[in-house]
PDB file of C-alpha atoms in Angstrom:
ATOM      1  CA  MET A 234      72.520 208.490 214.271  1.00 51.00           C
ATOM      2  CA  MET A 235      75.483 209.300 214.165  1.00 61.00           C
ATOM      3  CA  ARG A 236      78.059 205.797 214.573  1.00 67.00           C
ATOM      4  CA  LEU A 237      80.970 205.949 216.203  1.00 68.00           C
ATOM      5  CA  THR A 238      83.717 205.058 213.883  1.00 70.00           C
ATOM      6  CA  GLN A 239      86.942 204.201 216.246  1.00 76.00           C
ATOM      7  CA  GLY A 240      89.127 200.977 215.768  1.00 77.00           C
ATOM      8  CA  THR A 241      89.995 197.636 213.059  1.00 82.00           C
ATOM      9  CA  PHE A 242      86.509 197.417 212.229  1.00 80.00           C
ATOM     10  CA  SER A 243      84.892 200.150 212.605  1.00 78.00           C
ATOM     11  CA  PHE A 244      83.175 200.677 209.202  1.00 80.00           C
ATOM     12  CA  LEU A 245      81.385 197.042 209.293  1.00 84.00           C
ATOM     13  CA  PRO A 246      78.575 196.244 211.245  1.00 87.00           C
ATOM     14  CA  ASP A 247      79.139 195.890 215.107  1.00 88.00           C
ATOM     15  CA  LEU A 248      80.481 192.208 215.874  1.00 92.00           C
ATOM     16  CA  ALA A 249      78.382 189.419 216.752  1.00 95.00           C
ATOM     17  CA  ASP A 250      79.632 187.381 219.948  1.00 96.00           C
ATOM     18  CA  ASP A 251      81.608 184.399 217.928  1.00 97.00           C
ATOM     19  CA  GLN A 252      83.327 186.688 215.549  1.00 96.00           C
ATOM     20  CA  ILE A 253      85.037 188.830 218.730  1.00 96.00           C
ATOM     21  CA  GLU A 254      85.916 185.209 220.552  1.00 97.00           C
ATOM     22  CA  SER A 255      87.851 184.467 216.565  1.00 96.00           C
ATOM     23  CA  GLN A 256      89.059 187.945 216.687  1.00 96.00           C
ATOM     24  CA  VAL A 257      90.616 187.700 220.276  1.00 97.00           C
ATOM     25  CA  ARG A 258      91.526 183.900 219.499  1.00 97.00           C
ATOM     26  CA  TYR A 259      93.475 185.645 216.118  1.00 97.00           C
ATOM     27  CA  ALA A 260      95.374 187.810 218.739  1.00 96.00           C
ATOM     28  CA  LEU A 261      95.975 185.451 221.371  1.00 96.00           C
ATOM     29  CA  SER A 262      97.812 182.810 218.809  1.00 96.00           C
ATOM     30  CA  ASN A 263      99.644 185.787 218.219  1.00 95.00           C
ATOM     31  CA  ASP A 264     100.788 186.209 221.661  1.00 94.00           C
ATOM     32  CA  TRP A 265      99.081 189.612 221.727  1.00 95.00           C
ATOM     33  CA  PRO A 266      97.499 190.281 225.958  1.00 95.00           C
ATOM     34  CA  ILE A 267      94.052 191.156 225.765  1.00 96.00           C
ATOM     35  CA  ASN A 268      92.243 194.412 227.392  1.00 95.00           C
ATOM     36  CA  ILE A 269      88.278 195.238 227.906  1.00 97.00           C
ATOM     37  CA  GLU A 270      88.154 198.606 228.344  1.00 96.00           C
ATOM     38  CA  TYR A 271      85.038 201.380 228.567  1.00 95.00           C
ATOM     39  CA  THR A 272      84.223 204.335 228.363  1.00 89.00           C
ATOM     40  CA  ASP A 273      81.176 207.227 228.093  1.00 83.00           C
ATOM     41  CA  ASP A 274      83.522 209.613 226.389  1.00 78.00           C
ATOM     42  CA  PRO A 275      83.747 208.070 222.926  1.00 78.00           C
ATOM     43  CA  HIS A 276      86.108 211.481 221.847  1.00 72.00           C
ATOM     44  CA  PRO A 277      88.244 210.469 219.816  1.00 72.00           C
ATOM     45  CA  ARG A 278      90.904 211.963 220.988  1.00 72.00           C
ATOM     46  CA  ASN A 279      90.767 210.369 224.013  1.00 77.00           C
ATOM     47  CA  THR A 280      92.311 207.276 223.644  1.00 81.00           C
ATOM     48  CA  TYR A 281      92.608 206.297 227.719  1.00 86.00           C
ATOM     49  CA  TRP A 282      89.702 204.345 228.541  1.00 92.00           C
ATOM     50  CA  GLU A 283      88.739 203.011 231.648  1.00 93.00           C
ATOM     51  CA  MET A 284      90.237 199.410 231.787  1.00 95.00           C
ATOM     52  CA  TRP A 285      88.221 196.540 232.665  1.00 96.00           C
ATOM     53  CA  GLY A 286      90.665 194.465 235.546  1.00 91.00           C
ATOM     54  CA  LEU A 287      94.095 194.121 234.711  1.00 90.00           C
ATOM     55  CA  PRO A 288      96.008 193.588 230.642  1.00 89.00           C
ATOM     56  CA  MET A 289      95.454 189.358 230.987  1.00 92.00           C
ATOM     57  CA  PHE A 290      99.198 188.822 229.676  1.00 91.00           C
ATOM     58  CA  ASP A 291      99.128 185.321 231.259  1.00 90.00           C
ATOM     59  CA  GLN A 292      95.554 184.681 229.766  1.00 91.00           C
ATOM     60  CA  ARG A 293      95.648 181.892 226.670  1.00 93.00           C
ATOM     61  CA  ASP A 294      91.582 180.793 226.399  1.00 96.00           C
ATOM     62  CA  SER A 295      88.972 183.129 224.773  1.00 96.00           C
ATOM     63  CA  ALA A 296      86.786 181.894 226.612  1.00 96.00           C
ATOM     64  CA  GLN A 297      87.802 183.683 229.955  1.00 96.00           C
ATOM     65  CA  VAL A 298      88.288 187.002 227.662  1.00 96.00           C
ATOM     66  CA  MET A 299      84.918 186.570 226.351  1.00 97.00           C
ATOM     67  CA  VAL A 300      83.766 186.017 230.380  1.00 97.00           C
ATOM     68  CA  GLY A 301      84.962 189.035 231.295  1.00 97.00           C
ATOM     69  CA  LEU A 302      83.676 191.289 228.466  1.00 97.00           C
ATOM     70  CA  ASP A 303      80.123 189.778 229.474  1.00 97.00           C
ATOM     71  CA  GLU A 304      81.132 191.455 232.908  1.00 97.00           C
ATOM     72  CA  CYS A 305      82.050 194.640 231.546  1.00 97.00           C
ATOM     73  CA  ARG A 306      78.609 194.751 229.198  1.00 96.00           C
ATOM     74  CA  LYS A 307      76.613 193.601 232.363  1.00 96.00           C
ATOM     75  CA  THR A 308      78.358 196.080 234.422  1.00 95.00           C
ATOM     76  CA  TYR A 309      78.413 199.296 231.876  1.00 93.00           C
ATOM     77  CA  PRO A 310      75.139 198.623 229.947  1.00 92.00           C
ATOM     78  CA  ASN A 311      75.246 201.997 227.673  1.00 87.00           C
ATOM     79  CA  HIS A 312      79.042 202.454 227.774  1.00 90.00           C
ATOM     80  CA  TYR A 313      81.325 201.809 224.498  1.00 90.00           C
ATOM     81  CA  ILE A 314      83.257 199.059 225.536  1.00 95.00           C
ATOM     82  CA  ARG A 315      86.441 198.108 223.075  1.00 94.00           C
ATOM     83  CA  ILE A 316      88.912 195.052 222.894  1.00 96.00           C
ATOM     84  CA  THR A 317      92.422 196.143 222.460  1.00 95.00           C
ATOM     85  CA  ALA A 318      95.720 193.638 221.825  1.00 95.00           C
ATOM     86  CA  TYR A 319      98.958 194.696 222.635  1.00 95.00           C
ATOM     87  CA  ASP A 320     102.093 193.674 220.438  1.00 93.00           C
ATOM     88  CA  ARG A 321     104.788 193.134 222.969  1.00 89.00           C
ATOM     89  CA  SER A 322     107.135 191.614 220.417  1.00 87.00           C
ATOM     90  CA  PRO A 323     110.635 194.095 220.588  1.00 86.00           C
ATOM     91  CA  GLY A 324     110.898 196.706 217.682  1.00 84.00           C
ATOM     92  CA  ARG A 325     107.155 196.547 218.008  1.00 84.00           C
ATOM     93  CA  GLN A 326     104.873 197.596 221.225  1.00 85.00           C
ATOM     94  CA  SER A 327     102.242 199.229 220.509  1.00 90.00           C
ATOM     95  CA  VAL A 328      98.277 198.217 220.636  1.00 91.00           C
ATOM     96  CA  ALA A 329      98.099 195.591 217.403  1.00 92.00           C
ATOM     97  CA  LEU A 330      94.122 195.008 217.131  1.00 93.00           C
ATOM     98  CA  SER A 331      91.180 197.305 218.572  1.00 93.00           C
ATOM     99  CA  PHE A 332      88.102 197.234 217.988  1.00 93.00           C
ATOM    100  CA  ILE A 333      84.569 198.002 219.393  1.00 92.00           C
ATOM    101  CA  ALA A 334      82.799 195.397 221.211  1.00 94.00           C
ATOM    102  CA  GLN A 335      79.678 197.031 222.401  1.00 93.00           C
ATOM    103  CA  ARG A 336      78.157 200.597 221.998  1.00 88.00           C
ATOM    104  CA  PRO A 337      74.824 202.367 223.584  1.00 84.00           C
ATOM    105  CA  LYS A 338      71.249 201.797 222.017  1.00 81.00           C
ATOM    106  CA  ASP A 339      71.691 205.540 221.324  1.00 76.00           C
ATOM    107  CA  GLU A 340      74.966 207.564 220.071  1.00 73.00           C
ATOM    108  CA  PRO A 341      74.563 210.882 220.154  1.00 70.00           C
ATOM    109  CA  GLY A 342      77.559 211.698 218.226  1.00 71.00           C
ATOM    110  CA  PHE A 343      79.922 215.234 217.533  1.00 71.00           C
ATOM    111  CA  ARG A 344      79.524 218.461 216.333  1.00 73.00           C
ATOM    112  CA  LEU A 345      82.059 220.740 215.316  1.00 77.00           C
ATOM    113  CA  GLU A 346      82.899 224.043 216.507  1.00 83.00           C
ATOM    114  CA  ARG A 347      84.339 226.378 214.383  1.00 84.00           C
ATOM    115  CA  GLN A 348      85.886 229.663 216.130  1.00 86.00           C
ATOM    116  CA  VAL A 349      87.566 232.606 214.246  1.00 87.00           C
ATOM    117  CA  SER A 350      90.469 234.327 215.590  1.00 85.00           C
ATOM    118  CA  GLY A 351      92.877 237.505 214.963  1.00 83.00           C
ATOM    119  CA  ASP A 352      94.369 238.015 211.071  1.00 84.00           C
ATOM    120  CA  ARG A 353      90.855 234.909 210.365  1.00 83.00           C
ATOM    121  CA  ARG A 354      92.692 232.259 211.687  1.00 87.00           C
ATOM    122  CA  LEU A 355      90.062 229.120 212.136  1.00 87.00           C
ATOM    123  CA  SER A 356      90.417 226.783 214.738  1.00 87.00           C
ATOM    124  CA  TYR A 357      88.078 223.616 215.069  1.00 84.00           C
ATOM    125  CA  GLN A 358      86.777 221.574 218.285  1.00 80.00           C
ATOM    126  CA  THR A 359      84.697 218.595 218.361  1.00 77.00           C
ATOM    127  CA  HIS A 360      82.004 218.782 221.134  1.00 76.00           C
ATOM    128  CA  SER A 361      80.573 215.161 222.071  1.00 74.00           C
ATOM    129  CA  TYR A 362      77.081 215.740 222.788  1.00 72.00           C
ATOM    130  CA  ALA A 363      77.627 213.095 225.203  1.00 71.00           C
ATOM    131  CA  THR A 364      79.759 214.917 227.815  1.00 75.00           C
ATOM    132  CA  ASP A 365      76.644 217.829 227.665  1.00 76.00           C
ATOM    133  CA  ARG A 366      75.340 215.116 230.606  1.00 74.00           C
ATOM    134  CA  PRO A 367      77.340 214.457 233.405  1.00 73.00           C
ATOM    135  CA  ALA A 368      79.721 210.896 233.632  1.00 72.00           C
ATOM    136  CA  GLY A 369      77.836 208.045 234.359  1.00 67.00           C
ATOM    137  CA  GLU A 370      74.389 209.344 233.034  1.00 69.00           C
ATOM    138  CA  ARG A 371      75.426 210.249 229.652  1.00 67.00           C
ATOM    139  CA  TYR A 372      73.584 207.014 228.228  1.00 64.00           C
ATOM    140  CA  GLY A 373      70.426 206.409 230.246  1.00 59.00           C
ATOM    141  CA  ALA A 374      69.660 204.778 233.224  1.00 53.00           C
TER     142      ALA A 374
END
């Protein structure tokens, strides 16, 4: 089984909810708005996932963020869900923290496709096995 590694804690075991909430509190203490996103196509170049609700620019309560995460989990139990914190400070204005908060039970993985063209030029492309199925059906019912 392949394990998708994207985000801040990608090489660690999955975070428990209390650990997720600790990271949310840290982000909020730094005045970083939280965003919850989900996808069934976790290709490494797919940086734009679907947003769950609006970004939480004015949210200061980590418990409310966890409520939003739980709602997203109930609606999309077989999708990847990530939490992103945005540093809006002048001169920075970029993602400061991003990690996967849920993954499907079975992660089908990727294959590397090699292509040879003129002058023996090689190119490689990553293909997600999940995309072999239609959107919304990629990780089962």
